[in-house]
PDB file of C-alpha atoms in Angstrom:
ATOM      1  CA  UNK A   1      13.888  -2.636  -4.013  1.00 66.00           C
ATOM      2  CA  UNK A   2      11.226  -1.475  -1.943  1.00 72.00           C
ATOM      3  CA  UNK A   3       9.434   0.134  -4.266  1.00 76.00           C
ATOM      4  CA  UNK A   4       9.888  -1.613  -6.928  1.00 75.00           C
ATOM      5  CA  UNK A   5       8.061  -4.452  -4.824  1.00 72.00           C
ATOM      6  CA  UNK A   6       5.545  -2.073  -3.185  1.00 70.00           C
ATOM      7  CA  UNK A   7       4.535  -1.989  -6.899  1.00 73.00           C
ATOM      8  CA  UNK A   8       3.753  -5.612  -7.591  1.00 76.00           C
ATOM      9  CA  UNK A   9       2.037  -6.183  -4.891  1.00 75.00           C
ATOM     10  CA  UNK A  10      -0.724  -4.354  -6.883  1.00 80.00           C
ATOM     11  CA  UNK A  11      -1.277  -3.478  -3.210  1.00 83.00           C
ATOM     12  CA  UNK A  12      -0.064  -0.228  -2.908  1.00 85.00           C
ATOM     13  CA  UNK A  13       0.251   3.480  -4.822  1.00 89.00           C
ATOM     14  CA  UNK A  14       2.950   5.314  -4.149  1.00 91.00           C
ATOM     15  CA  UNK A  15       1.351   9.058  -3.357  1.00 94.00           C
ATOM     16  CA  UNK A  16       3.351  10.855  -1.505  1.00 96.00           C
ATOM     17  CA  UNK A  17       6.835  10.467   0.580  1.00 96.00           C
ATOM     18  CA  UNK A  18       9.796  12.649   1.849  1.00 97.00           C
ATOM     19  CA  UNK A  19      12.691  10.709  -0.334  1.00 95.00           C
ATOM     20  CA  UNK A  20      16.110  12.244   0.984  1.00 93.00           C
ATOM     21  CA  UNK A  21      17.794  14.829   3.047  1.00 92.00           C
ATOM     22  CA  UNK A  22      18.337  16.799  -0.224  1.00 94.00           C
ATOM     23  CA  UNK A  23      15.400  18.430  -0.612  1.00 92.00           C
ATOM     24  CA  UNK A  24      15.846  19.234  -4.727  1.00 94.00           C
ATOM     25  CA  UNK A  25      17.304  15.881  -5.688  1.00 96.00           C
ATOM     26  CA  UNK A  26      14.430  14.704  -3.324  1.00 95.00           C
ATOM     27  CA  UNK A  27      12.091  16.613  -5.683  1.00 95.00           C
ATOM     28  CA  UNK A  28      13.400  15.490  -8.776  1.00 96.00           C
ATOM     29  CA  UNK A  29      13.693  11.587  -7.776  1.00 95.00           C
ATOM     30  CA  UNK A  30       9.618  11.974  -7.084  1.00 96.00           C
ATOM     31  CA  UNK A  31       8.444  13.429 -10.419  1.00 96.00           C
ATOM     32  CA  UNK A  32      10.815  10.890 -12.232  1.00 95.00           C
ATOM     33  CA  UNK A  33       8.851   8.385 -10.560  1.00 93.00           C
ATOM     34  CA  UNK A  34       5.906   9.777 -10.819  1.00 93.00           C
ATOM     35  CA  UNK A  35       5.352  11.896  -7.746  1.00 95.00           C
ATOM     36  CA  UNK A  36       2.482  14.481  -7.826  1.00 94.00           C
ATOM     37  CA  UNK A  37       4.154  18.044  -7.711  1.00 88.00           C
ATOM     38  CA  UNK A  38       3.440  19.261  -4.212  1.00 94.00           C
ATOM     39  CA  UNK A  39       3.292  15.820  -2.559  1.00 97.00           C
ATOM     40  CA  UNK A  40       7.528  15.350  -2.087  1.00 97.00           C
ATOM     41  CA  UNK A  41       8.283  16.277   1.265  1.00 97.00           C
ATOM     42  CA  UNK A  42      10.918  18.032   2.926  1.00 96.00           C
ATOM     43  CA  UNK A  43      10.845  16.325   5.895  1.00 96.00           C
ATOM     44  CA  UNK A  44       8.492  13.617   8.076  1.00 98.00           C
ATOM     45  CA  UNK A  45       6.098  16.856   9.725  1.00 98.00           C
ATOM     46  CA  UNK A  46       5.652  18.644   6.644  1.00 97.00           C
ATOM     47  CA  UNK A  47       4.422  15.209   5.237  1.00 98.00           C
ATOM     48  CA  UNK A  48       2.096  14.415   8.252  1.00 98.00           C
ATOM     49  CA  UNK A  49       0.941  17.989   7.623  1.00 98.00           C
ATOM     50  CA  UNK A  50       0.698  18.360   3.881  1.00 98.00           C
ATOM     51  CA  UNK A  51      -1.389  15.076   3.670  1.00 98.00           C
ATOM     52  CA  UNK A  52      -4.089  15.615   6.441  1.00 97.00           C
ATOM     53  CA  UNK A  53      -5.058  18.482   4.430  1.00 97.00           C
ATOM     54  CA  UNK A  54      -6.253  16.290   2.133  1.00 97.00           C
ATOM     55  CA  UNK A  55      -8.876  14.568   1.121  1.00 96.00           C
ATOM     56  CA  UNK A  56      -9.747  11.172   3.793  1.00 92.00           C
ATOM     57  CA  UNK A  57      -9.177   9.268  -0.041  1.00 92.00           C
ATOM     58  CA  UNK A  58      -6.233  11.602  -0.980  1.00 94.00           C
ATOM     59  CA  UNK A  59      -4.111  11.028   2.223  1.00 96.00           C
ATOM     60  CA  UNK A  60      -1.900   8.588   2.596  1.00 97.00           C
ATOM     61  CA  UNK A  61      -3.094   5.815   5.084  1.00 96.00           C
ATOM     62  CA  UNK A  62       0.299   3.804   5.216  1.00 96.00           C
ATOM     63  CA  UNK A  63       4.243   4.531   5.882  1.00 96.00           C
ATOM     64  CA  UNK A  64       6.704   3.079   4.935  1.00 95.00           C
ATOM     65  CA  UNK A  65      10.235   3.936   7.178  1.00 96.00           C
ATOM     66  CA  UNK A  66      13.478   3.425   5.555  1.00 93.00           C
ATOM     67  CA  UNK A  67      16.083   4.947   6.998  1.00 93.00           C
ATOM     68  CA  UNK A  68      19.280   5.307   8.954  1.00 92.00           C
ATOM     69  CA  UNK A  69      18.260   2.571  11.604  1.00 92.00           C
ATOM     70  CA  UNK A  70      18.855   4.882  14.376  1.00 95.00           C
ATOM     71  CA  UNK A  71      15.883   7.037  12.900  1.00 96.00           C
ATOM     72  CA  UNK A  72      12.660   3.997  12.583  1.00 96.00           C
ATOM     73  CA  UNK A  73      11.835   4.022  16.592  1.00 98.00           C
ATOM     74  CA  UNK A  74      10.902   8.685  16.292  1.00 98.00           C
ATOM     75  CA  UNK A  75       9.489   8.512  12.913  1.00 98.00           C
ATOM     76  CA  UNK A  76       6.971   4.903  13.755  1.00 98.00           C
ATOM     77  CA  UNK A  77       6.110   6.519  16.902  1.00 98.00           C
ATOM     78  CA  UNK A  78       5.221   9.923  14.902  1.00 99.00           C
ATOM     79  CA  UNK A  79       3.636   8.382  12.010  1.00 98.00           C
ATOM     80  CA  UNK A  80       1.659   6.593  15.135  1.00 98.00           C
ATOM     81  CA  UNK A  81       0.589   9.360  16.962  1.00 98.00           C
ATOM     82  CA  UNK A  82      -0.707  10.477  13.605  1.00 98.00           C
ATOM     83  CA  UNK A  83      -2.614   7.058  13.226  1.00 98.00           C
ATOM     84  CA  UNK A  84      -0.837   5.805  10.246  1.00 98.00           C
ATOM     85  CA  UNK A  85       0.207   2.579   9.905  1.00 98.00           C
ATOM     86  CA  UNK A  86       4.013   1.394   8.951  1.00 97.00           C
ATOM     87  CA  UNK A  87       5.851  -1.090   7.623  1.00 94.00           C
ATOM     88  CA  UNK A  88       9.658  -0.625   8.633  1.00 95.00           C
ATOM     89  CA  UNK A  89      12.849  -1.725   7.345  1.00 92.00           C
ATOM     90  CA  UNK A  90      14.530  -3.754   9.976  1.00 89.00           C
ATOM     91  CA  UNK A  91      15.333  -3.213  12.975  1.00 91.00           C
ATOM     92  CA  UNK A  92      12.281  -1.552  14.067  1.00 94.00           C
ATOM     93  CA  UNK A  93      14.082   0.112  17.182  1.00 94.00           C
ATOM     94  CA  UNK A  94      17.879  -0.019  18.452  1.00 93.00           C
ATOM     95  CA  UNK A  95      15.868  -1.745  21.520  1.00 92.00           C
ATOM     96  CA  UNK A  96      12.787  -4.414  23.196  1.00 93.00           C
ATOM     97  CA  UNK A  97      11.733  -1.365  25.043  1.00 95.00           C
ATOM     98  CA  UNK A  98      10.815   1.193  22.258  1.00 96.00           C
ATOM     99  CA  UNK A  99       9.387  -1.861  20.341  1.00 95.00           C
ATOM    100  CA  UNK A 100       6.524  -2.781  23.136  1.00 96.00           C
ATOM    101  CA  UNK A 101       6.361   0.273  23.232  1.00 97.00           C
ATOM    102  CA  UNK A 102       5.376   0.629  19.667  1.00 97.00           C
ATOM    103  CA  UNK A 103       3.720  -1.688  20.234  1.00 97.00           C
ATOM    104  CA  UNK A 104       1.632  -0.898  22.998  1.00 98.00           C
ATOM    105  CA  UNK A 105       1.158   2.376  21.219  1.00 98.00           C
ATOM    106  CA  UNK A 106      -0.024   0.808  17.691  1.00 98.00           C
ATOM    107  CA  UNK A 107      -2.699  -1.527  19.332  1.00 97.00           C
ATOM    108  CA  UNK A 108      -4.146   1.775  21.436  1.00 98.00           C
ATOM    109  CA  UNK A 109      -3.901   3.980  18.147  1.00 98.00           C
ATOM    110  CA  UNK A 110      -5.496   0.931  16.132  1.00 98.00           C
ATOM    111  CA  UNK A 111      -2.778   0.746  13.548  1.00 98.00           C
ATOM    112  CA  UNK A 112      -0.854  -2.508  12.198  1.00 97.00           C
ATOM    113  CA  UNK A 113       3.441  -2.068  11.665  1.00 97.00           C
ATOM    114  CA  UNK A 114       5.175  -4.311   9.710  1.00 94.00           C
ATOM    115  CA  UNK A 115       8.860  -5.194   9.586  1.00 93.00           C
ATOM    116  CA  UNK A 116      10.873  -5.493   6.939  1.00 87.00           C
ATOM    117  CA  UNK A 117      12.935  -8.584   6.811  1.00 79.00           C
ATOM    118  CA  UNK A 118      13.857  -8.506   3.097  1.00 73.00           C
ATOM    119  CA  UNK A 119      16.548 -11.137   2.835  1.00 71.00           C
ATOM    120  CA  UNK A 120      14.735 -13.854   4.446  1.00 70.00           C
ATOM    121  CA  UNK A 121      12.916 -14.594   1.197  1.00 70.00           C
ATOM    122  CA  UNK A 122      15.666 -14.570  -1.554  1.00 74.00           C
ATOM    123  CA  UNK A 123      15.620 -18.000  -2.898  1.00 81.00           C
ATOM    124  CA  UNK A 124      19.320 -18.669  -2.370  1.00 81.00           C
ATOM    125  CA  UNK A 125      18.177 -17.496   1.371  1.00 79.00           C
ATOM    126  CA  UNK A 126      15.794 -20.615   1.105  1.00 81.00           C
ATOM    127  CA  UNK A 127      18.415 -23.081  -1.064  1.00 88.00           C
ATOM    128  CA  UNK A 128      20.604 -23.335   2.089  1.00 84.00           C
ATOM    129  CA  UNK A 129      18.566 -23.578   5.106  1.00 83.00           C
ATOM    130  CA  UNK A 130      16.925 -26.618   2.648  1.00 88.00           C
ATOM    131  CA  UNK A 131      20.707 -28.189   2.086  1.00 90.00           C
ATOM    132  CA  UNK A 132      21.367 -27.407   5.922  1.00 87.00           C
ATOM    133  CA  UNK A 133      18.265 -29.107   6.889  1.00 88.00           C
ATOM    134  CA  UNK A 134      18.142 -32.280   4.625  1.00 92.00           C
ATOM    135  CA  UNK A 135      21.562 -32.573   5.617  1.00 91.00           C
ATOM    136  CA  UNK A 136      22.998 -32.240   2.048  1.00 93.00           C
ATOM    137  CA  UNK A 137      26.242 -30.304   2.542  1.00 90.00           C
ATOM    138  CA  UNK A 138      26.706 -32.551   6.270  1.00 91.00           C
ATOM    139  CA  UNK A 139      27.038 -31.316   9.792  1.00 88.00           C
ATOM    140  CA  UNK A 140      27.868 -27.636  10.031  1.00 85.00           C
ATOM    141  CA  UNK A 141      29.867 -26.838  11.876  1.00 85.00           C
ATOM    142  CA  UNK A 142      30.037 -23.225  11.629  1.00 82.00           C
ATOM    143  CA  UNK A 143      28.469 -20.905   8.995  1.00 77.00           C
ATOM    144  CA  UNK A 144      29.946 -17.585   8.304  1.00 76.00           C
ATOM    145  CA  UNK A 145      27.345 -14.689   7.083  1.00 70.00           C
ATOM    146  CA  UNK A 146      28.764 -11.855   4.972  1.00 70.00           C
ATOM    147  CA  UNK A 147      26.936  -8.831   3.484  1.00 63.00           C
ATOM    148  CA  UNK A 148      28.434  -7.078   1.079  1.00 65.00           C
ATOM    149  CA  UNK A 149      26.933  -3.344   0.242  1.00 62.00           C
ATOM    150  CA  UNK A 150      29.522  -1.297  -0.561  1.00 61.00           C
ATOM    151  CA  UNK A 151      29.476   0.820   2.673  1.00 57.00           C
ATOM    152  CA  UNK A 152      31.818   3.206   3.934  1.00 57.00           C
ATOM    153  CA  UNK A 153      33.832   1.742   6.678  1.00 56.00           C
ATOM    154  CA  UNK A 154      35.882   4.861   7.010  1.00 56.00           C
ATOM    155  CA  UNK A 155      32.440   6.312   7.377  1.00 55.00           C
ATOM    156  CA  UNK A 156      31.262   4.225  10.293  1.00 52.00           C
ATOM    157  CA  UNK A 157      34.272   3.978  11.718  1.00 54.00           C
ATOM    158  CA  UNK A 158      33.562   8.289  11.483  1.00 52.00           C
ATOM    159  CA  UNK A 159      30.310   7.495  13.481  1.00 54.00           C
ATOM    160  CA  UNK A 160      30.113   4.606  15.509  1.00 55.00           C
ATOM    161  CA  UNK A 161      27.829   2.174  15.557  1.00 53.00           C
ATOM    162  CA  UNK A 162      24.826   4.205  18.145  1.00 54.00           C
ATOM    163  CA  UNK A 163      23.242   5.010  14.413  1.00 55.00           C
ATOM    164  CA  UNK A 164      22.677   1.691  14.099  1.00 53.00           C
ATOM    165  CA  UNK A 165      21.704  -0.064  17.304  1.00 53.00           C
ATOM    166  CA  UNK A 166      21.465  -3.797  17.359  1.00 48.00           C
ATOM    167  CA  UNK A 167      21.245  -4.474  13.357  1.00 50.00           C
ATOM    168  CA  UNK A 168      24.890  -3.249  12.978  1.00 51.00           C
ATOM    169  CA  UNK A 169      26.929  -5.470  10.813  1.00 48.00           C
ATOM    170  CA  UNK A 170      24.277  -7.418   9.575  1.00 50.00           C
ATOM    171  CA  UNK A 171      24.206  -9.275  13.060  1.00 55.00           C
ATOM    172  CA  UNK A 172      20.401  -9.358  12.481  1.00 54.00           C
ATOM    173  CA  UNK A 173      20.104 -10.866   9.241  1.00 53.00           C
ATOM    174  CA  UNK A 174      22.692 -13.835  10.278  1.00 55.00           C
ATOM    175  CA  UNK A 175      20.519 -14.037  12.854  1.00 56.00           C
ATOM    176  CA  UNK A 176      17.605 -14.630  10.452  1.00 55.00           C
ATOM    177  CA  UNK A 177      18.806 -16.790   8.528  1.00 53.00           C
ATOM    178  CA  UNK A 178      20.256 -18.864  11.063  1.00 52.00           C
ATOM    179  CA  UNK A 179      18.102 -19.429  14.268  1.00 53.00           C
ATOM    180  CA  UNK A 180      15.342 -21.568  13.755  1.00 50.00           C
ATOM    181  CA  UNK A 181      12.987 -19.319  15.927  1.00 47.00           C
ATOM    182  CA  UNK A 182      13.420 -15.948  13.301  1.00 45.00           C
ATOM    183  CA  UNK A 183      11.021 -18.334  10.958  1.00 44.00           C
ATOM    184  CA  UNK A 184       8.020 -18.881  13.317  1.00 43.00           C
ATOM    185  CA  UNK A 185       8.647 -14.919  14.928  1.00 42.00           C
ATOM    186  CA  UNK A 186       6.229 -12.656  13.829  1.00 42.00           C
ATOM    187  CA  UNK A 187       4.912  -8.468  15.212  1.00 41.00           C
ATOM    188  CA  UNK A 188       1.423  -7.826  14.800  1.00 41.00           C
ATOM    189  CA  UNK A 189      -1.368  -4.867  15.421  1.00 40.00           C
ATOM    190  CA  UNK A 190      -3.804  -4.178  15.674  1.00 39.00           C
TER     191      UNK A 190
END
């Protein structure tokens, strides 16, 4: 979904990345989507090293972080250290303390950080808000929000929620859909 949105925007070009934990599959995927040979990396450090050797106009400038939640903070932190702009899938971090540290670092480094709240822009979500705000369905007493993603619940039970943090079980998504203040909230740096 993120790759398609980037391509539709016409503002960005997908040039490089780490496309999974299985290096062979990641490289095959990169080739399928048109990433040049040698620009599919095994991990973040390899990507930063490889891209730093390229000419300034050929290097990556913005990185999209689409990893499991517990990896967002360390990856965004490292990318900011490298002077790169970052667009991170929610949540930015697993705590407010970490998020504030990233904000300070982004300002210090002159980098911009954006956080994706993808589903809040979906037409059905906007329609739901309009129906509620306009009173079309009466006074709402309770809203039950479910987010079906086909996740293996047994795998989640084995891993626990520490890796997902406060955004586990779609709590962040529910809050965004229901609370007015999220519609006006923005994290901006730089």
